[in-house]
Short mmCIF file of C-alpha atoms and ligand atoms in Angstrom, two decimals:
data_model
loop_
_atom_site.label_atom_id
_atom_site.label_comp_id
_atom_site.label_asym_id
_atom_site.label_seq_id
_atom_site.Cartn_x
_atom_site.Cartn_y
_atom_site.Cartn_z
CA MET A 1 0.10 -0.40 -0.07
CA LYS A 2 1.33 3.43 -1.07
CA ILE A 3 -0.21 7.25 -0.15
CA SER A 4 -0.74 8.22 -3.62
CA ALA A 5 -2.75 11.75 -2.68
CA ILE A 6 -2.87 14.48 0.04
CA THR A 7 -5.71 16.66 0.01
CA VAL A 8 -5.94 19.87 2.27
CA TRP A 9 -8.82 22.01 3.17
CA ARG A 10 -9.29 24.95 5.25
CA LYS A 11 -12.31 25.46 7.74
CA GLU A 12 -13.05 28.31 10.04
CA LEU A 13 -14.78 26.54 12.87
CA PRO A 14 -16.80 29.55 15.47
CA LEU A 15 -17.13 28.72 18.81
CA LYS A 16 -21.00 28.54 20.14
CA LYS A 17 -19.42 32.11 23.01
CA PRO A 18 -15.81 34.16 22.84
CA TYR A 19 -13.75 31.55 25.13
CA ARG A 20 -11.23 33.60 27.69
CA LEU A 21 -8.54 31.65 29.43
CA SER A 22 -6.27 32.13 32.03
CA GLY A 23 -8.05 35.31 33.36
CA GLY A 24 -9.26 36.58 30.28
CA ARG A 25 -5.40 37.12 28.68
CA LEU A 26 -6.48 35.02 25.65
CA ARG A 27 -9.77 35.60 24.04
CA PHE A 28 -10.89 33.24 21.20
CA ASP A 29 -14.11 33.63 19.13
CA ALA A 30 -13.17 30.77 16.34
CA LEU A 31 -10.85 28.18 15.51
CA ASP A 32 -8.41 27.87 12.02
CA ALA A 33 -9.10 24.33 11.26
CA THR A 34 -6.95 22.36 9.18
CA PHE A 35 -7.97 18.88 7.12
CA VAL A 36 -6.20 16.45 5.24
CA ARG A 37 -7.29 13.77 3.13
CA LEU A 38 -5.00 10.49 2.40
CA GLU A 39 -5.03 8.23 0.03
CA ALA A 40 -4.19 4.80 -0.23
CA ASP A 41 -3.51 3.58 -3.78
CA ASN A 42 -5.80 0.39 -2.64
CA GLY A 43 -8.67 3.05 -2.39
CA ILE A 44 -8.84 3.32 1.68
CA THR A 45 -8.77 7.14 2.42
CA GLY A 46 -7.81 8.11 5.61
CA TRP A 47 -8.04 11.82 8.08
CA GLY A 48 -6.31 14.01 9.88
CA GLU A 49 -7.21 17.68 11.95
CA ALA A 50 -5.26 20.06 12.72
CA THR A 51 -6.97 22.74 15.38
CA PRO A 52 -4.94 25.00 17.38
CA TRP A 53 -6.51 26.78 20.06
CA GLY A 54 -6.07 29.91 18.37
CA HIS A 55 -2.38 30.93 17.62
CA THR A 56 -1.77 32.57 21.16
CA TYR A 57 -2.38 29.55 22.85
CA LEU A 58 0.42 27.35 21.96
CA PRO A 59 3.34 27.81 19.04
CA ALA A 60 1.13 26.34 16.37
CA HIS A 61 -1.30 28.34 13.70
CA GLY A 62 -3.42 27.45 11.39
CA PRO A 63 -1.47 28.71 8.24
CA GLY A 64 1.39 26.92 10.15
CA VAL A 65 -0.09 23.68 9.76
CA ARG A 66 -0.69 24.21 6.12
CA ALA A 67 2.77 25.42 5.14
CA GLY A 68 4.28 22.60 7.01
CA ILE A 69 1.73 20.34 5.24
CA GLU A 70 3.38 21.75 1.42
CA THR A 71 6.83 20.87 3.10
CA LEU A 72 6.41 17.11 4.21
CA ALA A 73 4.20 15.98 1.48
CA PRO A 74 6.61 14.96 -1.26
CA ALA A 75 8.67 13.25 2.07
CA VAL A 76 5.23 11.16 3.04
CA LEU A 77 3.87 10.63 -0.79
CA GLY A 78 4.95 6.71 -1.78
CA LEU A 79 5.14 5.64 1.64
CA ASP A 80 3.66 2.52 3.04
CA PRO A 81 0.66 4.59 5.76
CA CYS A 82 0.87 0.78 7.57
CA ARG A 83 4.82 1.67 8.38
CA ILE A 84 3.52 4.61 10.35
CA GLU A 85 7.23 4.96 12.08
CA LEU A 86 8.70 4.89 8.80
CA VAL A 87 6.35 8.13 7.80
CA GLU A 88 7.13 9.30 10.99
CA ARG A 89 10.85 9.27 10.50
CA ALA A 90 10.43 10.80 6.85
CA MET A 91 8.34 13.54 8.30
CA ASP A 92 11.17 14.20 10.99
CA LEU A 93 13.53 13.80 8.31
CA CYS A 94 12.22 16.48 6.29
CA LEU A 95 10.87 18.77 8.91
CA PRO A 96 12.40 18.73 12.32
CA GLY A 97 10.17 20.05 15.28
CA HIS A 98 6.54 21.72 13.82
CA LEU A 99 4.97 18.51 15.54
CA TYR A 100 1.65 20.15 15.02
CA ALA A 101 1.69 20.14 11.34
CA LYS A 102 3.11 16.15 11.14
CA ALA A 103 -0.06 15.45 13.36
CA PRO A 104 -2.59 15.33 11.16
CA ILE A 105 -0.81 13.28 8.83
CA ASP A 106 0.17 10.57 11.51
CA MET A 107 -3.31 11.01 12.24
CA ALA A 108 -4.48 9.32 8.93
CA CYS A 109 -2.29 6.94 8.89
CA TRP A 110 -3.57 5.46 11.41
CA ASP A 111 -6.57 5.50 10.35
CA ILE A 112 -5.62 3.92 7.00
CA VAL A 113 -4.32 1.32 9.05
CA GLY A 114 -7.43 0.77 11.08
CA GLN A 115 -9.50 0.43 8.11
CA ALA A 116 -7.31 -1.97 6.19
CA PHE A 117 -7.31 -4.51 9.87
CA GLY A 118 -10.87 -4.08 10.09
CA ARG A 119 -10.29 -2.68 13.80
CA PRO A 120 -10.89 0.55 15.93
CA VAL A 121 -7.48 2.90 16.34
CA ALA A 122 -7.79 1.93 20.16
CA ASP A 123 -6.99 -1.59 19.54
CA LEU A 124 -4.20 -1.21 17.44
CA LEU A 125 -2.82 0.93 19.69
CA GLY A 126 -2.90 -1.83 22.61
CA GLY A 127 -6.45 -2.88 22.94
CA CYS A 128 -9.55 -0.38 23.59
CA HIS A 129 -10.63 -0.89 27.13
CA PRO A 130 -14.76 -1.06 27.38
CA ASP A 131 -15.20 1.72 30.28
CA PRO A 132 -16.45 5.15 28.44
CA THR A 133 -14.10 8.02 29.11
CA PRO A 134 -15.46 10.92 31.21
CA ILE A 135 -15.63 14.05 29.22
CA ALA A 136 -13.65 17.32 31.44
CA SER A 137 -15.79 20.69 30.28
CA SER A 138 -13.78 23.67 29.91
CA ILE A 139 -15.02 26.11 32.21
CA SER A 140 -13.86 29.64 30.68
CA THR A 141 -12.45 32.54 33.67
CA GLY A 142 -14.72 34.82 34.93
CA THR A 143 -16.04 35.45 38.42
CA PRO A 144 -16.80 32.37 40.84
CA GLU A 145 -20.86 32.67 40.32
CA ASP A 146 -19.71 32.82 36.77
CA MET A 147 -17.51 29.99 36.75
CA LEU A 148 -20.21 27.99 38.48
CA GLY A 149 -22.85 28.78 36.30
CA LEU A 150 -21.12 27.54 33.14
CA ILE A 151 -20.56 24.26 35.46
CA GLU A 152 -24.15 24.08 36.24
CA GLU A 153 -25.17 24.02 32.23
CA TYR A 154 -22.26 21.27 31.50
CA ARG A 155 -23.73 19.22 34.72
CA LYS A 156 -27.33 19.05 32.68
CA LEU A 157 -25.60 17.59 29.45
CA GLY A 158 -24.11 15.10 32.01
CA TYR A 159 -20.89 16.24 33.03
CA ARG A 160 -19.10 15.70 36.05
CA VAL A 161 -15.68 16.37 35.59
CA HIS A 162 -14.75 20.35 34.60
CA SER A 163 -11.62 21.90 34.00
CA ALA A 164 -11.71 25.46 35.39
CA LYS A 165 -9.54 28.03 34.15
CA VAL A 166 -7.46 30.35 36.49
CA GLY A 167 -4.74 32.28 36.58
CA ALA A 168 -5.15 35.87 36.89
CA ASP A 169 -5.57 37.42 40.23
CA ALA A 170 -3.89 35.34 43.02
CA ASP A 171 -6.27 36.35 45.45
CA LEU A 172 -9.25 36.01 43.00
CA ASP A 173 -8.23 32.88 42.18
CA ILE A 174 -8.22 31.87 45.87
CA GLU A 175 -11.83 32.62 45.88
CA ARG A 176 -12.66 30.92 42.91
CA ILE A 177 -11.09 27.77 43.80
CA ARG A 178 -12.57 27.73 47.18
CA PHE A 179 -15.79 28.80 45.63
CA LEU A 180 -16.19 26.56 43.28
CA GLU A 181 -15.05 23.69 45.83
CA MET A 182 -17.38 24.17 48.18
CA HIS A 183 -20.46 23.96 45.46
CA ARG A 184 -18.22 20.87 44.01
CA ARG A 185 -20.55 17.62 44.08
CA PRO A 186 -20.06 14.06 45.11
CA GLY A 187 -18.58 12.10 42.58
CA GLU A 188 -17.17 15.34 40.56
CA ARG A 189 -14.07 16.33 39.69
CA ILE A 190 -12.82 19.70 39.19
CA LEU A 191 -9.19 20.52 37.63
CA TYR A 192 -7.83 24.23 38.04
CA ASP A 193 -5.95 24.95 34.97
CA ALA A 194 -4.02 28.25 34.92
CA ASN A 195 -2.57 27.54 31.40
CA ARG A 196 1.06 28.96 32.36
CA ALA A 197 -0.56 32.30 33.86
CA TRP A 198 1.02 31.97 37.53
CA THR A 199 4.86 33.59 38.16
CA ARG A 200 6.59 31.06 40.48
CA ARG A 201 5.20 33.47 43.08
CA GLU A 202 1.64 33.53 42.58
CA ALA A 203 1.33 29.52 42.21
CA LEU A 204 2.92 29.17 45.49
CA LEU A 205 0.77 31.59 47.07
CA VAL A 206 -2.56 30.34 45.76
CA MET A 207 -1.29 26.32 45.92
CA ASN A 208 -0.52 26.46 49.38
CA ALA A 209 -3.30 28.60 50.41
CA VAL A 210 -5.60 25.89 48.71
CA ALA A 211 -3.96 23.17 49.45
CA ASP A 212 -6.44 21.27 52.20
CA LEU A 213 -8.59 21.18 49.83
CA GLY A 214 -7.02 18.61 47.79
CA ILE A 215 -6.88 20.17 44.13
CA THR A 216 -4.61 19.64 41.38
CA VAL A 217 -3.89 22.27 39.43
CA GLU A 218 -2.61 22.09 36.03
CA GLN A 219 0.19 24.00 34.38
CA PRO A 220 0.64 26.56 37.38
CA CYS A 221 3.44 28.14 35.87
CA GLU A 222 5.60 28.63 31.78
CA THR A 223 8.00 26.34 31.73
CA LEU A 224 9.27 23.01 33.25
CA ASP A 225 11.94 24.59 35.49
CA ASP A 226 9.17 26.72 36.93
CA ILE A 227 7.55 23.77 37.99
CA ALA A 228 10.78 21.46 39.31
CA ALA A 229 11.15 25.26 41.46
CA ILE A 230 7.78 25.16 43.08
CA ARG A 231 6.94 21.29 43.19
CA PRO A 232 8.58 20.51 46.52
CA LEU A 233 7.19 23.57 47.88
CA THR A 234 3.65 23.01 47.69
CA ARG A 235 1.38 19.73 48.58
CA CYS A 236 -1.16 20.20 45.16
CA ALA A 237 -0.97 17.91 42.99
CA ILE A 238 0.34 19.02 39.52
CA SER A 239 -0.54 18.19 35.86
CA VAL A 240 1.82 19.46 33.00
CA ASP A 241 -0.63 20.14 30.31
CA GLU A 242 1.40 22.71 27.80
CA ARG A 243 4.92 22.31 28.57
CA LEU A 244 4.99 18.39 27.51
CA GLU A 245 5.52 17.74 23.79
CA THR A 246 7.88 15.44 23.65
CA LEU A 247 9.19 12.23 25.01
CA GLN A 248 11.91 13.74 26.39
CA ASP A 249 9.64 16.16 28.34
CA MET A 250 7.88 13.58 29.57
CA ILE A 251 11.20 11.46 31.01
CA ARG A 252 11.98 14.85 32.32
CA ILE A 253 8.73 14.94 34.47
CA ALA A 254 8.71 11.40 35.36
CA GLY A 255 12.01 11.10 36.59
CA ASP A 256 12.48 14.48 38.66
CA GLY A 257 8.78 13.41 40.09
CA LEU A 258 7.39 17.26 38.60
CA ALA A 259 4.07 16.00 38.25
CA GLU A 260 1.43 13.90 38.86
CA VAL A 261 -0.97 13.94 35.96
CA VAL A 262 -0.18 14.78 32.62
CA ASN A 263 -2.09 16.04 29.47
CA ILE A 264 -1.38 14.78 26.26
CA LYS A 265 -2.62 16.91 23.69
CA LEU A 266 -2.24 14.97 20.61
CA ASN A 267 -1.62 17.99 17.95
CA ARG A 268 1.15 19.49 20.20
CA CYS A 269 2.75 16.11 20.67
CA GLY A 270 2.67 15.37 17.00
CA GLY A 271 0.03 12.45 16.56
CA LEU A 272 -0.66 9.52 17.94
CA THR A 273 2.87 7.87 17.01
CA LYS A 274 5.10 9.64 19.47
CA SER A 275 1.57 10.48 21.79
CA ARG A 276 1.07 6.46 22.28
CA ARG A 277 5.33 6.37 23.89
CA ILE A 278 4.29 9.65 26.32
CA ARG A 279 1.35 7.35 27.47
CA ASP A 280 4.03 4.42 28.12
CA LEU A 281 5.95 6.21 29.86
CA ALA A 282 3.13 7.97 32.48
CA LEU A 283 1.54 4.55 32.88
CA ALA A 284 5.34 2.88 33.82
CA HIS A 285 5.38 5.44 36.33
CA GLY A 286 1.90 5.80 38.07
CA ILE A 287 1.36 9.13 36.21
CA GLN A 288 -2.28 9.58 35.39
CA CYS A 289 -3.58 11.16 32.19
CA TYR A 290 -6.05 13.40 30.53
CA VAL A 291 -5.76 12.91 26.61
CA MET A 292 -7.56 15.76 24.52
CA ALA A 293 -7.06 17.64 21.09
CA THR A 294 -5.98 20.74 20.90
CA GLY A 295 -9.36 22.05 19.53
CA GLY A 296 -11.13 21.07 17.00
CA THR A 297 -14.34 18.91 15.62
CA ALA A 298 -15.62 15.34 16.00
CA LEU A 299 -12.66 13.93 13.95
CA ALA A 300 -10.04 15.79 16.63
CA ASP A 301 -11.83 14.71 19.66
CA ALA A 302 -12.19 11.18 17.98
CA GLU A 303 -8.45 10.96 17.86
CA ALA A 304 -8.47 11.63 21.53
CA VAL A 305 -10.87 9.37 22.69
CA HIS A 306 -9.26 6.47 20.86
CA LEU A 307 -5.76 7.02 22.16
CA ALA A 308 -7.72 8.12 25.94
CA GLN A 309 -9.31 4.31 25.76
CA SER A 310 -5.82 2.72 25.03
CA ILE A 311 -5.45 3.46 28.69
CA PRO A 312 -6.22 1.69 32.24
CA ALA A 313 -9.83 3.11 33.57
CA GLU A 314 -7.46 3.85 36.81
CA HIS A 315 -4.49 5.95 34.60
CA ARG A 316 -7.46 7.92 32.25
CA LEU A 317 -8.60 10.87 33.96
CA ALA A 318 -10.69 12.49 31.15
CA THR A 319 -10.90 13.78 27.45
CA TRP A 320 -12.29 16.63 26.13
CA CYS A 321 -15.15 17.32 23.31
CA CYS A 322 -14.45 20.37 22.50
CA GLN A 323 -16.99 19.64 19.26
CA ASP A 324 -19.79 20.57 21.92
CA MET A 325 -18.50 24.32 21.85
CA LEU A 326 -18.59 24.38 18.48
CA ALA A 327 -21.48 26.57 16.26
CA ALA A 328 -20.36 25.08 13.11
CA ASP A 329 -20.48 20.71 12.68
CA VAL A 330 -18.14 19.54 9.62
CA THR A 331 -18.69 15.83 10.47
CA GLU A 332 -22.12 15.86 11.25
CA GLY A 333 -24.06 12.09 11.29
CA SER A 334 -21.01 10.02 11.88
CA GLY A 335 -18.25 9.52 14.65
CA ILE A 336 -18.07 9.69 18.28
CA ARG A 337 -20.29 11.74 20.12
CA HIS A 338 -21.21 13.14 23.14
CA ASP A 339 -23.10 10.54 25.80
CA ASP A 340 -24.25 11.51 29.53
CA GLY A 341 -21.14 13.28 30.08
CA CYS A 342 -18.72 10.69 28.48
CA LEU A 343 -16.92 9.43 25.47
CA VAL A 344 -16.81 6.22 23.78
CA VAL A 345 -15.25 4.35 20.98
CA THR A 346 -17.54 2.61 18.64
CA GLY A 347 -16.29 -1.07 16.79
CA ALA A 348 -16.19 1.32 13.65
CA PRO A 349 -12.35 0.73 11.82
CA GLY A 350 -9.87 3.35 12.19
CA LEU A 351 -11.61 6.63 13.56
CA GLY A 352 -14.56 6.14 12.65
CA ILE A 353 -15.44 9.56 11.04
CA THR A 354 -15.49 10.55 7.56
CA PRO A 355 -16.13 14.69 7.23
CA ASP A 356 -18.85 15.93 4.73
CA LEU A 357 -16.91 16.88 1.82
CA ALA A 358 -19.74 19.33 1.13
CA LYS A 359 -19.68 21.23 4.23
CA LEU A 360 -16.11 21.76 3.96
CA GLY A 361 -16.00 23.11 0.45
CA GLU A 362 -13.18 23.57 -1.94
CA PRO A 363 -9.69 22.07 -1.04
CA VAL A 364 -7.03 24.40 -0.39
CA ALA A 365 -4.48 22.10 -1.68
CA GLN A 366 -3.74 18.62 -3.41
CA TYR A 367 -0.57 16.88 -3.41
CA GLY A 368 0.40 13.93 -6.06
CA SER A 369 -2.10 12.49 -8.28
CA GLN A 370 -2.96 8.50 -9.29
CA ASN A 371 -1.58 10.06 -12.57
CA THR A 372 2.08 11.87 -12.27
CA GLY A 373 2.44 10.95 -8.28
CA ARG A 374 3.89 15.28 -8.84
CA PRO A 375 2.91 17.40 -6.08
CA ARG A 376 0.40 20.15 -7.02
CA ASN A 377 -0.64 22.89 -5.10
CA LEU A 378 -4.02 24.43 -5.52
CA SER A 379 -3.41 27.40 -3.51
MG1 LIG B 1 -4.78 22.54 30.24
#
């Protein structure tokens, strides 16, 4: 089997409501999504998606995904998608770094392999555990009462895990956390996500003021060095999100005992091939995992759920359902959908989802063809 063509679409995905992160310092109204279809010479097609959460959250942006794919395409065309680590190596040699641009190609390869073998991707990743994966809501920063109001909305949909965004004024963050914990229901879990916003002093101020509550704080400071500095000075459990990009990062997090939890974001980490190694290292060190997309449609959510479902339930904390936050759906009628606060892998082969071509519109680039095998860029 060989990859014979790569087609790329751009789609703007409006959010249902504006979203504020880290005390309001980052605001989003719409996401710039890239969809990638890989065609194999036996007729199987696989899909990938790369939807950065705006361009201010991570060092990734929509135009960068498409520019990266333009560079990567000649190295990928003609390769066997079943030999995924050979595809990975070809991409790494062709374009060092830029993991977020490689992720949708990697994702589409896994989709093709799953279809070729008639198994869901979660089975290819080691085996699909049967328990559904809880979804974490994403609670925009606001007053304590506003944030509780958003949690109430998600409760009505069945959500029992919430990621509440803090990370601005330290005194107000203490107030937010104490208020939300006071109103947390039995069986609910709230992750307090600072998204790198605190200085080391602010992080210690907040985390030590609420240490009696037994909470987990995600990405309290900017770097792993910052987290290493505060780790011995607080009793709060720590989750690393934005600063987990590579296997080397995971080795440091596990070896130096920087965190009890990690959040594996597939697009940031370069896709399933690289993220499964991070998963294995986390499990080997008793580190629990959130597994999420950086954003996007049911296609991006599906990729995350397939990896999440390959993790035993006791190590798997939650995934995300970004599709619930979008005002547009390009995958309507197929895929993995929210069910009582959980997502669960279906038995469909591959990722089990196909975007609606009519909703994607015209592609912005196409590389390779069955006639010539030569790259062709439509943009
Ligand atoms: Mg986070």
